[in-house]
Amino acid sequence: MAIWIGMAAGALCLALAAYALWLWREVWRRRADLRARRGEAGAHRRESIRILARAVIDDELNLTEGAIRLKVLLDHEVPAETGAQRFPAIYGLHDATAHMPRRLARRRRPRTEIARLDAEREELETDYRQAVLAEARRLLAVADSDAGDDWLRRGLH
């Protein structure tokens, strides 16, 4: 009887060890999947930065909208405080227009207020235009170089 109990305990231990091994392999596989997905997301963000920078330079995208979108993407690539130091015009224009309503909130405002805000935005765009364009050119130059996965961090130090 004691032999059967010992064999059952040994089989249970082997089964638990096999299950533990399977769980660890699953953890390793999921970590690898997560790294791959993060890499794909980073590549997508970097391509979006390239497209937006080109659109800003070619005047296909409103300067303020370009700065807002670039700032959000850059925040995912570099820490916000570092981004603000490296791209002061993009971050500055974003911050200067942050109080302005967008989309539905904009449509709900009176026309006189929208006209005033548009005039303020156009003045800010005039003030920031050359600096934002220069930063967009820098972004595009680094993005077009083959700097690898860490292109933004290495290319703009």
Coordinates of N, CA and C in Angstrom, one line a residue, residues 29-129:
R29 N 6.7 32.4 -24.3 CA 6.1 32.6 -25.6 C 5.3 33.9 -25.6
R30 N 4.6 34.2 -24.5 CA 3.8 35.4 -24.4 C 4.7 36.6 -24.3
R31 N 5.8 36.5 -23.6 CA 6.8 37.6 -23.6 C 7.3 37.9 -24.9
A32 N 7.7 36.9 -25.7 CA 8.2 37.0 -27.0 C 7.1 37.7 -27.9
D33 N 5.9 37.3 -27.8 CA 4.8 37.9 -28.6 C 4.6 39.3 -28.2
L34 N 4.7 39.7 -26.9 CA 4.6 41.0 -26.5 C 5.7 41.9 -27.0
R35 N 7.0 41.4 -27.0 CA 8.1 42.1 -27.6 C 7.9 42.3 -29.1
A36 N 7.4 41.3 -29.8 CA 7.1 41.5 -31.2 C 6.0 42.5 -31.5
R37 N 4.9 42.5 -30.7 CA 3.9 43.5 -30.8 C 4.3 44.9 -30.5
R38 N 5.2 45.0 -29.5 CA 5.7 46.3 -29.2 C 6.6 46.8 -30.3
G39 N 7.4 45.9 -30.9 CA 8.2 46.3 -32.0 C 7.4 46.8 -33.2
E40 N 6.3 46.0 -33.5 CA 5.4 46.4 -34.6 C 4.8 47.8 -34.3
A41 N 4.3 48.0 -33.1 CA 3.7 49.2 -32.7 C 4.7 50.4 -32.8
G42 N 5.9 50.1 -32.4 CA 7.0 51.2 -32.5 C 7.2 51.5 -34.0
A43 N 7.3 50.5 -34.8 CA 7.5 50.7 -36.2 C 6.4 51.5 -36.9
H44 N 5.2 51.1 -36.4 CA 4.0 51.9 -36.9 C 4.0 53.3 -36.5
R45 N 4.4 53.6 -35.2 CA 4.5 55.0 -34.7 C 5.6 55.7 -35.5
R46 N 6.8 55.1 -35.7 CA 7.8 55.7 -36.5 C 7.4 56.1 -37.9
E47 N 6.7 55.2 -38.5 CA 6.2 55.4 -39.9 C 5.2 56.6 -39.9
S48 N 4.4 56.6 -38.8 CA 3.4 57.7 -38.7 C 4.1 59.0 -38.5
I49 N 5.2 59.0 -37.7 CA 6.0 60.2 -37.5 C 6.6 60.7 -38.9
R50 N 7.1 59.7 -39.7 CA 7.6 60.1 -41.0 C 6.6 60.7 -41.9
I51 N 5.4 60.1 -41.9 CA 4.3 60.6 -42.7 C 3.9 62.0 -42.3
L52 N 3.7 62.2 -41.0 CA 3.3 63.5 -40.5 C 4.3 64.6 -40.7
A53 N 5.6 64.2 -40.5 CA 6.6 65.2 -40.7 C 6.7 65.6 -42.1
R54 N 6.5 64.7 -43.1 CA 6.5 65.0 -44.5 C 5.3 65.9 -44.8
A55 N 4.1 65.5 -44.2 CA 2.9 66.3 -44.5 C 3.0 67.7 -44.0
V56 N 3.7 67.9 -42.8 CA 3.9 69.3 -42.3 C 4.8 70.0 -43.2
I57 N 5.9 69.4 -43.6 CA 6.9 70.1 -44.5 C 6.2 70.5 -45.8
D58 N 5.4 69.6 -46.4 CA 4.8 69.8 -47.7 C 3.5 70.7 -47.6
D59 N 3.2 71.1 -46.4 CA 2.0 71.9 -46.1 C 0.7 71.2 -46.5
E60 N 0.7 69.9 -46.3 CA -0.5 69.1 -46.6 C -1.3 68.9 -45.3
L61 N -0.7 69.4 -44.2 CA -1.3 69.2 -42.9 C -1.2 70.5 -42.1
N62 N -2.3 71.0 -41.5 CA -2.2 72.2 -40.7 C -1.1 72.1 -39.7
L63 N -0.4 73.2 -39.5 CA 0.8 73.2 -38.7 C 0.4 72.8 -37.2
T64 N -0.7 73.3 -36.7 CA -1.1 73.0 -35.3 C -1.5 71.6 -35.2
E65 N -2.2 71.1 -36.2 CA -2.7 69.7 -36.2 C -1.4 68.8 -36.3
G66 N -0.5 69.1 -37.1 CA 0.7 68.3 -37.2 C 1.5 68.3 -35.9
A67 N 1.6 69.5 -35.3 CA 2.4 69.6 -34.0 C 1.7 68.7 -32.9
I68 N 0.4 68.8 -32.9 CA -0.4 68.0 -31.9 C -0.2 66.5 -32.1
R69 N -0.3 66.1 -33.3 CA -0.1 64.6 -33.6 C 1.3 64.2 -33.4
L70 N 2.3 65.0 -33.9 CA 3.7 64.6 -33.7 C 4.0 64.5 -32.2
K71 N 3.6 65.5 -31.4 CA 3.9 65.5 -30.0 C 3.4 64.2 -29.3
V72 N 2.1 63.8 -29.7 CA 1.6 62.6 -29.1 C 2.4 61.4 -29.4
L73 N 2.8 61.3 -30.7 CA 3.6 60.1 -31.1 C 5.0 60.2 -30.5
L74 N 5.6 61.4 -30.4 CA 6.9 61.5 -29.9 C 6.9 61.1 -28.4
D75 N 5.8 61.4 -27.7 CA 5.7 61.0 -26.3 C 5.9 59.5 -26.1
H76 N 5.5 58.7 -27.1 CA 5.7 57.3 -27.0 C 7.1 56.8 -27.3
E77 N 7.8 57.7 -28.0 CA 9.2 57.3 -28.4 C 10.3 57.8 -27.5
V78 N 10.0 59.0 -26.9 CA 11.0 59.5 -26.0 C 10.2 60.1 -24.8
P79 N 10.8 60.1 -23.6 CA 10.1 60.7 -22.4 C 9.7 62.2 -22.7
A80 N 8.5 62.6 -22.2 CA 8.0 63.9 -22.5 C 8.9 65.0 -22.2
E81 N 9.6 64.9 -21.1 CA 10.5 66.0 -20.8 C 11.7 66.1 -21.8
T82 N 12.2 64.9 -22.3 CA 13.2 64.9 -23.3 C 12.7 65.4 -24.6
G83 N 11.5 65.0 -24.9 CA 10.9 65.5 -26.2 C 10.7 67.0 -26.2
A84 N 10.3 67.5 -25.1 CA 10.1 69.0 -25.0 C 11.5 69.7 -25.1
Q85 N 12.5 69.1 -24.7 CA 13.9 69.7 -24.8 C 14.4 69.6 -26.3
R86 N 14.1 68.4 -26.9 CA 14.6 68.2 -28.3 C 13.7 68.9 -29.3
F87 N 12.5 69.0 -29.1 CA 11.5 69.6 -30.0 C 10.7 70.7 -29.4
P88 N 11.4 71.7 -29.0 CA 10.6 72.8 -28.3 C 9.5 73.5 -29.1
A89 N 9.7 73.6 -30.4 CA 8.7 74.2 -31.2 C 7.4 73.3 -31.3
I90 N 7.6 72.1 -31.6 CA 6.5 71.1 -31.7 C 5.7 71.1 -30.4
Y91 N 6.5 70.9 -29.3 CA 5.8 70.8 -28.0 C 5.3 72.2 -27.6
G92 N 5.9 73.3 -27.9 CA 5.5 74.6 -27.6 C 4.2 74.9 -28.3
L93 N 4.1 74.6 -29.6 CA 2.8 74.9 -30.3 C 1.7 74.0 -29.8
H94 N 2.0 72.8 -29.5 CA 1.0 71.9 -28.9 C 0.5 72.5 -27.6
D95 N 1.4 72.9 -26.7 CA 1.0 73.5 -25.4 C 0.3 74.8 -25.5
A96 N 0.7 75.6 -26.5 CA 0.1 76.9 -26.7 C -1.3 76.8 -27.2
T97 N -1.7 75.7 -27.9 CA -3.0 75.5 -28.4 C -3.8 74.5 -27.7
A98 N -3.3 74.0 -26.6 CA -4.0 72.9 -25.8 C -5.3 73.4 -25.3
H99 N -5.5 74.7 -25.0 CA -6.7 75.2 -24.4 C -7.8 75.4 -25.5
M100 N -7.5 75.2 -26.7 CA -8.4 75.5 -27.8 C -9.3 74.2 -28.0
P101 N -10.6 74.4 -28.1 CA -11.5 73.2 -28.3 C -11.3 72.6 -29.6
R102 N -11.5 71.3 -29.7 CA -11.4 70.6 -31.0 C -12.7 69.7 -31.2
R103 N -12.9 69.4 -32.4 CA -14.0 68.6 -32.8 C -15.4 69.0 -32.3
L104 N -16.1 68.2 -31.6 CA -17.4 68.5 -31.1 C -17.5 69.7 -30.2
A105 N -16.5 69.8 -29.3 CA -16.4 71.0 -28.4 C -16.3 72.3 -29.2
R106 N -15.6 72.2 -30.3 CA -15.4 73.4 -31.1 C -16.7 73.8 -31.8
R107 N -17.4 72.8 -32.3 CA -18.7 73.1 -33.0 C -19.7 73.6 -32.0
R108 N -19.6 73.4 -30.7 CA -20.6 73.9 -29.8 C -20.3 75.3 -29.3
R109 N -19.2 75.9 -29.7 CA -18.8 77.2 -29.3 C -19.4 78.2 -30.2
P110 N -19.7 79.5 -29.7 CA -20.2 80.5 -30.6 C -19.2 80.9 -31.7
R111 N -19.7 81.3 -32.8 CA -18.9 81.7 -34.0 C -17.9 82.8 -33.7
T112 N -18.3 83.7 -32.8 CA -17.3 84.8 -32.5 C -16.1 84.2 -31.7
E113 N -16.4 83.3 -30.8 CA -15.3 82.7 -30.1 C -14.4 81.9 -31.0
I114 N -15.0 81.1 -31.9 CA -14.2 80.3 -32.8 C -13.4 81.2 -33.7
A115 N -13.9 82.3 -34.2 CA -13.1 83.3 -35.0 C -12.0 83.8 -34.2
R116 N -12.2 84.2 -32.9 CA -11.1 84.7 -32.0 C -10.0 83.6 -31.8
L117 N -10.5 82.4 -31.6 CA -9.5 81.3 -31.4 C -8.7 81.0 -32.7
D118 N -9.4 81.0 -33.8 CA -8.7 80.8 -35.1 C -7.7 81.9 -35.3
A119 N -8.0 83.1 -35.0 CA -7.0 84.2 -35.2 C -5.8 84.0 -34.3
E120 N -6.1 83.6 -33.0 CA -5.0 83.3 -32.1 C -4.1 82.1 -32.6
R121 N -4.8 81.1 -33.1 CA -4.1 79.9 -33.6 C -3.2 80.3 -34.8
E122 N -3.7 81.1 -35.7 CA -3.0 81.5 -36.9 C -1.8 82.4 -36.5
E123 N -2.0 83.2 -35.5 CA -0.8 84.0 -35.0 C 0.3 83.1 -34.4
L124 N -0.2 82.1 -33.6 CA 0.8 81.1 -33.1 C 1.5 80.4 -34.2
E125 N 0.7 79.9 -35.2 CA 1.4 79.2 -36.3 C 2.4 80.1 -37.0
T126 N 2.1 81.3 -37.2 CA 3.1 82.2 -37.8 C 4.4 82.3 -36.9
D127 N 4.2 82.4 -35.6 CA 5.3 82.5 -34.7 C 6.2 81.2 -34.7
Y128 N 5.5 80.1 -34.7 CA 6.2 78.8 -34.6 C 6.6 78.2 -35.9
R129 N 6.1 78.7 -37.1 CA 6.2 78.0 -38.3 C 7.6 77.6 -38.7

